């Protein structure tokens, strides 16, 4: 009986020491992730690393395709936390939206992004822009897929949607802070 109790104590000690070292390793991993994710001013090389290559998607209408490609440029600039590129891409998007006589709400959202270099204001305007672009592309994908993605933490827990041609999450609302926060909610094919 004593031998069994000693074995139990030894096994418990080994298990506890294993948990402590795992906890220490996890703590180290979390510290590294926090440093990477809270970086406010990523370098150009880091910006390029966070953006995924977009898959090819075709639409029934060339105008819709131009709008969507410009939308992706805005999204990718926000993912990379690059307010200047987001502003430039939003200007291009706004012209594409005008070419197809898009809804005023889509134009206003793209103009809001194009008229500021404040990344937070750009991200706020991106949410209604995404909703407008979704309405525009729904039912018009002729090949490929567009994924509606969702981050439940965006906008202080209210959540935010965006569109992508990749299933892999690259969050435009948090960029490098929470790059992979989100999930695919819907697919347009």
PDB file of C-alpha atoms in Angstrom:
ATOM      1  CA  UNK A   1       0.000   0.000   0.000  1.00  0.00           C
ATOM      2  CA  UNK A   2       2.842   2.406   0.888  1.00  0.00           C
ATOM      3  CA  UNK A   3       4.559   1.585  -2.396  1.00  0.00           C
ATOM      4  CA  UNK A   4       1.340   2.439  -4.273  1.00  0.00           C
ATOM      5  CA  UNK A   5       1.016   5.771  -2.404  1.00  0.00           C
ATOM      6  CA  UNK A   6       4.637   6.659  -3.225  1.00  0.00           C
ATOM      7  CA  UNK A   7       4.024   5.870  -6.910  1.00  0.00           C
ATOM      8  CA  UNK A   8       0.927   8.076  -6.879  1.00  0.00           C
ATOM      9  CA  UNK A   9       2.887  10.913  -5.275  1.00  0.00           C
ATOM     10  CA  UNK A  10       5.696  10.524  -7.829  1.00  0.00           C
ATOM     11  CA  UNK A  11       3.217  10.475 -10.728  1.00  0.00           C
ATOM     12  CA  UNK A  12       1.422  13.518  -9.325  1.00  0.00           C
ATOM     13  CA  UNK A  13       4.755  15.353  -8.991  1.00  0.00           C
ATOM     14  CA  UNK A  14       5.721  14.510 -12.579  1.00  0.00           C
ATOM     15  CA  UNK A  15       2.303  15.598 -13.868  1.00  0.00           C
ATOM     16  CA  UNK A  16       2.424  18.866 -11.927  1.00  0.00           C
ATOM     17  CA  UNK A  17       5.961  19.654 -13.051  1.00  0.00           C
ATOM     18  CA  UNK A  18       4.916  18.913 -16.639  1.00  0.00           C
ATOM     19  CA  UNK A  19       1.952  21.290 -16.298  1.00  0.00           C
ATOM     20  CA  UNK A  20       4.163  24.006 -14.918  1.00  0.00           C
ATOM     21  CA  UNK A  21       6.587  23.788 -17.805  1.00  0.00           C
ATOM     22  CA  UNK A  22       3.692  23.753 -20.320  1.00  0.00           C
ATOM     23  CA  UNK A  23       2.175  26.753 -18.591  1.00  0.00           C
ATOM     24  CA  UNK A  24       5.524  28.534 -18.765  1.00  0.00           C
ATOM     25  CA  UNK A  25       5.805  27.699 -22.483  1.00  0.00           C
ATOM     26  CA  UNK A  26       2.253  28.893 -23.111  1.00  0.00           C
ATOM     27  CA  UNK A  27       2.994  32.085 -21.209  1.00  0.00           C
ATOM     28  CA  UNK A  28       6.041  32.675 -23.401  1.00  0.00           C
ATOM     29  CA  UNK A  29       3.985  32.031 -26.546  1.00  0.00           C
ATOM     30  CA  UNK A  30       1.316  34.472 -25.419  1.00  0.00           C
ATOM     31  CA  UNK A  31       3.919  37.141 -24.718  1.00  0.00           C
ATOM     32  CA  UNK A  32       5.380  36.728 -28.201  1.00  0.00           C
ATOM     33  CA  UNK A  33       1.945  36.872 -29.835  1.00  0.00           C
ATOM     34  CA  UNK A  34       0.999  39.970 -27.855  1.00  0.00           C
ATOM     35  CA  UNK A  35       4.138  41.770 -28.980  1.00  0.00           C
ATOM     36  CA  UNK A  36       3.463  40.883 -32.614  1.00  0.00           C
ATOM     37  CA  UNK A  37      -0.259  41.620 -32.524  1.00  0.00           C
ATOM     38  CA  UNK A  38      -0.098  44.944 -30.722  1.00  0.00           C
ATOM     39  CA  UNK A  39       2.430  46.483 -33.043  1.00  0.00           C
ATOM     40  CA  UNK A  40       0.873  49.786 -34.102  1.00  0.00           C
ATOM     41  CA  UNK A  41       3.158  50.715 -37.000  1.00  0.00           C
ATOM     42  CA  UNK A  42       4.124  47.628 -38.975  1.00  0.00           C
ATOM     43  CA  UNK A  43       6.954  47.947 -41.475  1.00  0.00           C
ATOM     44  CA  UNK A  44       6.268  47.640 -45.206  1.00  0.00           C
ATOM     45  CA  UNK A  45       7.698  44.103 -45.183  1.00  0.00           C
ATOM     46  CA  UNK A  46       5.354  43.132 -42.321  1.00  0.00           C
ATOM     47  CA  UNK A  47       2.387  44.706 -44.119  1.00  0.00           C
ATOM     48  CA  UNK A  48       3.130  42.574 -47.162  1.00  0.00           C
ATOM     49  CA  UNK A  49       3.288  39.435 -45.007  1.00  0.00           C
ATOM     50  CA  UNK A  50      -0.155  39.881 -43.430  1.00  0.00           C
ATOM     51  CA  UNK A  51      -2.078  40.211 -46.696  1.00  0.00           C
ATOM     52  CA  UNK A  52      -3.037  37.032 -48.512  1.00  0.00           C
ATOM     53  CA  UNK A  53      -2.953  36.623 -52.252  1.00  0.00           C
ATOM     54  CA  UNK A  54      -6.542  36.908 -53.429  1.00  0.00           C
ATOM     55  CA  UNK A  55      -8.020  34.056 -55.474  1.00  0.00           C
ATOM     56  CA  UNK A  56      -9.482  34.810 -58.884  1.00  0.00           C
ATOM     57  CA  UNK A  57     -13.214  35.462 -58.918  1.00  0.00           C
ATOM     58  CA  UNK A  58     -15.218  36.325 -62.001  1.00  0.00           C
ATOM     59  CA  UNK A  59     -18.519  38.155 -62.085  1.00  0.00           C
ATOM     60  CA  UNK A  60     -21.304  38.286 -64.635  1.00  0.00           C
ATOM     61  CA  UNK A  61     -20.754  42.025 -64.993  1.00  0.00           C
ATOM     62  CA  UNK A  62     -17.371  43.684 -65.665  1.00  0.00           C
ATOM     63  CA  UNK A  63     -18.336  46.740 -63.610  1.00  0.00           C
ATOM     64  CA  UNK A  64     -19.084  44.592 -60.578  1.00  0.00           C
ATOM     65  CA  UNK A  65     -15.734  42.860 -61.034  1.00  0.00           C
ATOM     66  CA  UNK A  66     -13.904  46.230 -61.078  1.00  0.00           C
ATOM     67  CA  UNK A  67     -15.748  47.367 -57.946  1.00  0.00           C
ATOM     68  CA  UNK A  68     -14.973  44.127 -56.128  1.00  0.00           C
ATOM     69  CA  UNK A  69     -11.269  44.232 -57.045  1.00  0.00           C
ATOM     70  CA  UNK A  70     -11.060  47.804 -55.728  1.00  0.00           C
ATOM     71  CA  UNK A  71     -12.919  46.745 -52.582  1.00  0.00           C
ATOM     72  CA  UNK A  72     -10.306  44.014 -52.009  1.00  0.00           C
ATOM     73  CA  UNK A  73      -7.556  46.621 -52.299  1.00  0.00           C
ATOM     74  CA  UNK A  74      -9.221  48.658 -49.552  1.00  0.00           C
ATOM     75  CA  UNK A  75      -9.683  45.562 -47.392  1.00  0.00           C
ATOM     76  CA  UNK A  76      -6.057  44.499 -47.831  1.00  0.00           C
ATOM     77  CA  UNK A  77      -4.800  47.978 -46.968  1.00  0.00           C
ATOM     78  CA  UNK A  78      -6.831  47.863 -43.752  1.00  0.00           C
ATOM     79  CA  UNK A  79      -5.513  44.385 -42.965  1.00  0.00           C
ATOM     80  CA  UNK A  80      -1.997  45.777 -43.381  1.00  0.00           C
ATOM     81  CA  UNK A  81      -2.918  48.797 -41.224  1.00  0.00           C
ATOM     82  CA  UNK A  82      -1.918  51.101 -44.083  1.00  0.00           C
ATOM     83  CA  UNK A  83      -4.182  54.168 -43.981  1.00  0.00           C
ATOM     84  CA  UNK A  84      -2.507  55.812 -46.978  1.00  0.00           C
ATOM     85  CA  UNK A  85      -3.069  52.786 -49.235  1.00  0.00           C
ATOM     86  CA  UNK A  86      -6.620  52.420 -47.914  1.00  0.00           C
ATOM     87  CA  UNK A  87      -7.292  56.043 -48.823  1.00  0.00           C
ATOM     88  CA  UNK A  88      -5.897  55.586 -52.353  1.00  0.00           C
ATOM     89  CA  UNK A  89      -7.773  52.322 -52.899  1.00  0.00           C
ATOM     90  CA  UNK A  90     -11.019  53.897 -51.647  1.00  0.00           C
ATOM     91  CA  UNK A  91     -10.660  56.698 -54.195  1.00  0.00           C
ATOM     92  CA  UNK A  92     -10.295  54.100 -56.944  1.00  0.00           C
ATOM     93  CA  UNK A  93     -13.260  52.163 -55.531  1.00  0.00           C
ATOM     94  CA  UNK A  94     -15.349  55.313 -55.443  1.00  0.00           C
ATOM     95  CA  UNK A  95     -14.708  55.891 -59.159  1.00  0.00           C
ATOM     96  CA  UNK A  96     -15.672  52.285 -59.930  1.00  0.00           C
ATOM     97  CA  UNK A  97     -18.857  52.678 -57.889  1.00  0.00           C
ATOM     98  CA  UNK A  98     -19.747  55.843 -59.808  1.00  0.00           C
ATOM     99  CA  UNK A  99     -19.169  54.013 -63.118  1.00  0.00           C
ATOM    100  CA  UNK A 100     -21.858  51.468 -62.255  1.00  0.00           C
ATOM    101  CA  UNK A 101     -24.217  54.022 -60.673  1.00  0.00           C
ATOM    102  CA  UNK A 102     -24.003  52.361 -57.265  1.00  0.00           C
ATOM    103  CA  UNK A 103     -26.191  53.241 -54.297  1.00  0.00           C
ATOM    104  CA  UNK A 104     -25.433  56.514 -52.483  1.00  0.00           C
ATOM    105  CA  UNK A 105     -24.726  54.582 -49.276  1.00  0.00           C
ATOM    106  CA  UNK A 106     -21.873  52.697 -50.996  1.00  0.00           C
ATOM    107  CA  UNK A 107     -20.462  55.951 -52.372  1.00  0.00           C
ATOM    108  CA  UNK A 108     -20.665  57.645 -48.961  1.00  0.00           C
ATOM    109  CA  UNK A 109     -18.850  54.759 -47.256  1.00  0.00           C
ATOM    110  CA  UNK A 110     -16.045  54.690 -49.821  1.00  0.00           C
ATOM    111  CA  UNK A 111     -15.762  58.499 -49.671  1.00  0.00           C
ATOM    112  CA  UNK A 112     -15.480  58.336 -45.875  1.00  0.00           C
ATOM    113  CA  UNK A 113     -12.465  56.049 -46.250  1.00  0.00           C
ATOM    114  CA  UNK A 114     -10.970  58.162 -49.052  1.00  0.00           C
ATOM    115  CA  UNK A 115     -11.318  61.396 -47.053  1.00  0.00           C
ATOM    116  CA  UNK A 116      -9.244  60.414 -44.033  1.00  0.00           C
ATOM    117  CA  UNK A 117      -5.939  58.863 -43.051  1.00  0.00           C
ATOM    118  CA  UNK A 118      -7.276  57.900 -39.627  1.00  0.00           C
ATOM    119  CA  UNK A 119      -7.203  54.088 -39.761  1.00  0.00           C
ATOM    120  CA  UNK A 120      -9.913  53.776 -37.090  1.00  0.00           C
ATOM    121  CA  UNK A 121     -12.331  55.996 -39.030  1.00  0.00           C
ATOM    122  CA  UNK A 122     -11.522  54.056 -42.189  1.00  0.00           C
ATOM    123  CA  UNK A 123     -12.311  50.789 -40.432  1.00  0.00           C
ATOM    124  CA  UNK A 124     -15.611  52.194 -39.135  1.00  0.00           C
ATOM    125  CA  UNK A 125     -16.624  53.178 -42.685  1.00  0.00           C
ATOM    126  CA  UNK A 126     -15.505  49.801 -44.033  1.00  0.00           C
ATOM    127  CA  UNK A 127     -18.300  47.951 -42.240  1.00  0.00           C
ATOM    128  CA  UNK A 128     -21.201  49.655 -44.071  1.00  0.00           C
ATOM    129  CA  UNK A 129     -19.142  49.556 -47.274  1.00  0.00           C
ATOM    130  CA  UNK A 130     -18.853  45.780 -46.938  1.00  0.00           C
ATOM    131  CA  UNK A 131     -22.626  45.473 -46.542  1.00  0.00           C
ATOM    132  CA  UNK A 132     -23.167  47.499 -49.721  1.00  0.00           C
ATOM    133  CA  UNK A 133     -20.595  45.508 -51.707  1.00  0.00           C
ATOM    134  CA  UNK A 134     -22.196  42.279 -50.511  1.00  0.00           C
ATOM    135  CA  UNK A 135     -25.571  43.409 -51.919  1.00  0.00           C
ATOM    136  CA  UNK A 136     -23.847  44.274 -55.184  1.00  0.00           C
ATOM    137  CA  UNK A 137     -22.099  40.909 -55.660  1.00  0.00           C
ATOM    138  CA  UNK A 138     -24.853  38.634 -54.373  1.00  0.00           C
ATOM    139  CA  UNK A 139     -25.982  36.429 -57.252  1.00  0.00           C
ATOM    140  CA  UNK A 140     -23.374  37.772 -59.680  1.00  0.00           C
ATOM    141  CA  UNK A 141     -20.367  35.476 -59.078  1.00  0.00           C
ATOM    142  CA  UNK A 142     -19.834  33.470 -62.263  1.00  0.00           C
ATOM    143  CA  UNK A 143     -16.723  31.528 -61.161  1.00  0.00           C
ATOM    144  CA  UNK A 144     -14.716  31.252 -57.981  1.00  0.00           C
ATOM    145  CA  UNK A 145     -15.990  32.069 -54.504  1.00  0.00           C
ATOM    146  CA  UNK A 146     -16.363  35.084 -52.255  1.00  0.00           C
ATOM    147  CA  UNK A 147     -16.468  34.492 -48.512  1.00  0.00           C
ATOM    148  CA  UNK A 148     -18.374  36.648 -46.089  1.00  0.00           C
ATOM    149  CA  UNK A 149     -16.278  36.721 -42.929  1.00  0.00           C
ATOM    150  CA  UNK A 150     -17.152  37.950 -39.468  1.00  0.00           C
ATOM    151  CA  UNK A 151     -15.275  39.191 -36.411  1.00  0.00           C
ATOM    152  CA  UNK A 152     -17.434  39.152 -33.262  1.00  0.00           C
ATOM    153  CA  UNK A 153     -15.023  41.465 -31.424  1.00  0.00           C
ATOM    154  CA  UNK A 154     -15.056  44.340 -33.915  1.00  0.00           C
ATOM    155  CA  UNK A 155     -16.578  47.617 -32.780  1.00  0.00           C
ATOM    156  CA  UNK A 156     -16.501  46.837 -29.078  1.00  0.00           C
ATOM    157  CA  UNK A 157     -18.246  43.491 -29.418  1.00  0.00           C
ATOM    158  CA  UNK A 158     -20.914  44.571 -31.924  1.00  0.00           C
ATOM    159  CA  UNK A 159     -19.143  42.593 -34.640  1.00  0.00           C
ATOM    160  CA  UNK A 160     -18.219  43.360 -38.200  1.00  0.00           C
ATOM    161  CA  UNK A 161     -18.423  41.616 -41.584  1.00  0.00           C
ATOM    162  CA  UNK A 162     -16.185  41.799 -44.644  1.00  0.00           C
ATOM    163  CA  UNK A 163     -15.663  39.942 -47.917  1.00  0.00           C
ATOM    164  CA  UNK A 164     -12.661  37.945 -49.111  1.00  0.00           C
ATOM    165  CA  UNK A 165     -11.691  35.490 -51.829  1.00  0.00           C
ATOM    166  CA  UNK A 166      -9.760  33.390 -49.313  1.00  0.00           C
ATOM    167  CA  UNK A 167     -11.204  31.203 -46.557  1.00  0.00           C
ATOM    168  CA  UNK A 168      -8.209  32.132 -44.423  1.00  0.00           C
ATOM    169  CA  UNK A 169      -9.027  35.014 -42.093  1.00  0.00           C
ATOM    170  CA  UNK A 170      -7.206  38.337 -42.391  1.00  0.00           C
ATOM    171  CA  UNK A 171      -9.104  40.785 -40.216  1.00  0.00           C
ATOM    172  CA  UNK A 172      -9.399  44.333 -41.640  1.00  0.00           C
ATOM    173  CA  UNK A 173     -10.874  45.691 -38.400  1.00  0.00           C
ATOM    174  CA  UNK A 174      -7.857  44.836 -36.264  1.00  0.00           C
ATOM    175  CA  UNK A 175      -5.061  44.259 -38.768  1.00  0.00           C
ATOM    176  CA  UNK A 176      -1.887  43.081 -37.074  1.00  0.00           C
ATOM    177  CA  UNK A 177      -3.462  43.322 -33.613  1.00  0.00           C
ATOM    178  CA  UNK A 178      -5.817  40.373 -34.184  1.00  0.00           C
ATOM    179  CA  UNK A 179      -5.016  39.240 -37.673  1.00  0.00           C
ATOM    180  CA  UNK A 180      -6.809  35.887 -37.601  1.00  0.00           C
ATOM    181  CA  UNK A 181      -9.837  36.801 -35.490  1.00  0.00           C
ATOM    182  CA  UNK A 182     -12.978  35.811 -37.336  1.00  0.00           C
ATOM    183  CA  UNK A 183     -14.766  33.071 -39.213  1.00  0.00           C
ATOM    184  CA  UNK A 184     -16.372  32.375 -42.571  1.00  0.00           C
ATOM    185  CA  UNK A 185     -20.122  32.930 -42.269  1.00  0.00           C
ATOM    186  CA  UNK A 186     -21.357  32.605 -45.856  1.00  0.00           C
ATOM    187  CA  UNK A 187     -20.059  31.722 -49.319  1.00  0.00           C
ATOM    188  CA  UNK A 188     -21.098  33.345 -52.608  1.00  0.00           C
ATOM    189  CA  UNK A 189     -20.447  31.084 -55.606  1.00  0.00           C
TER     190      UNK A 189
END
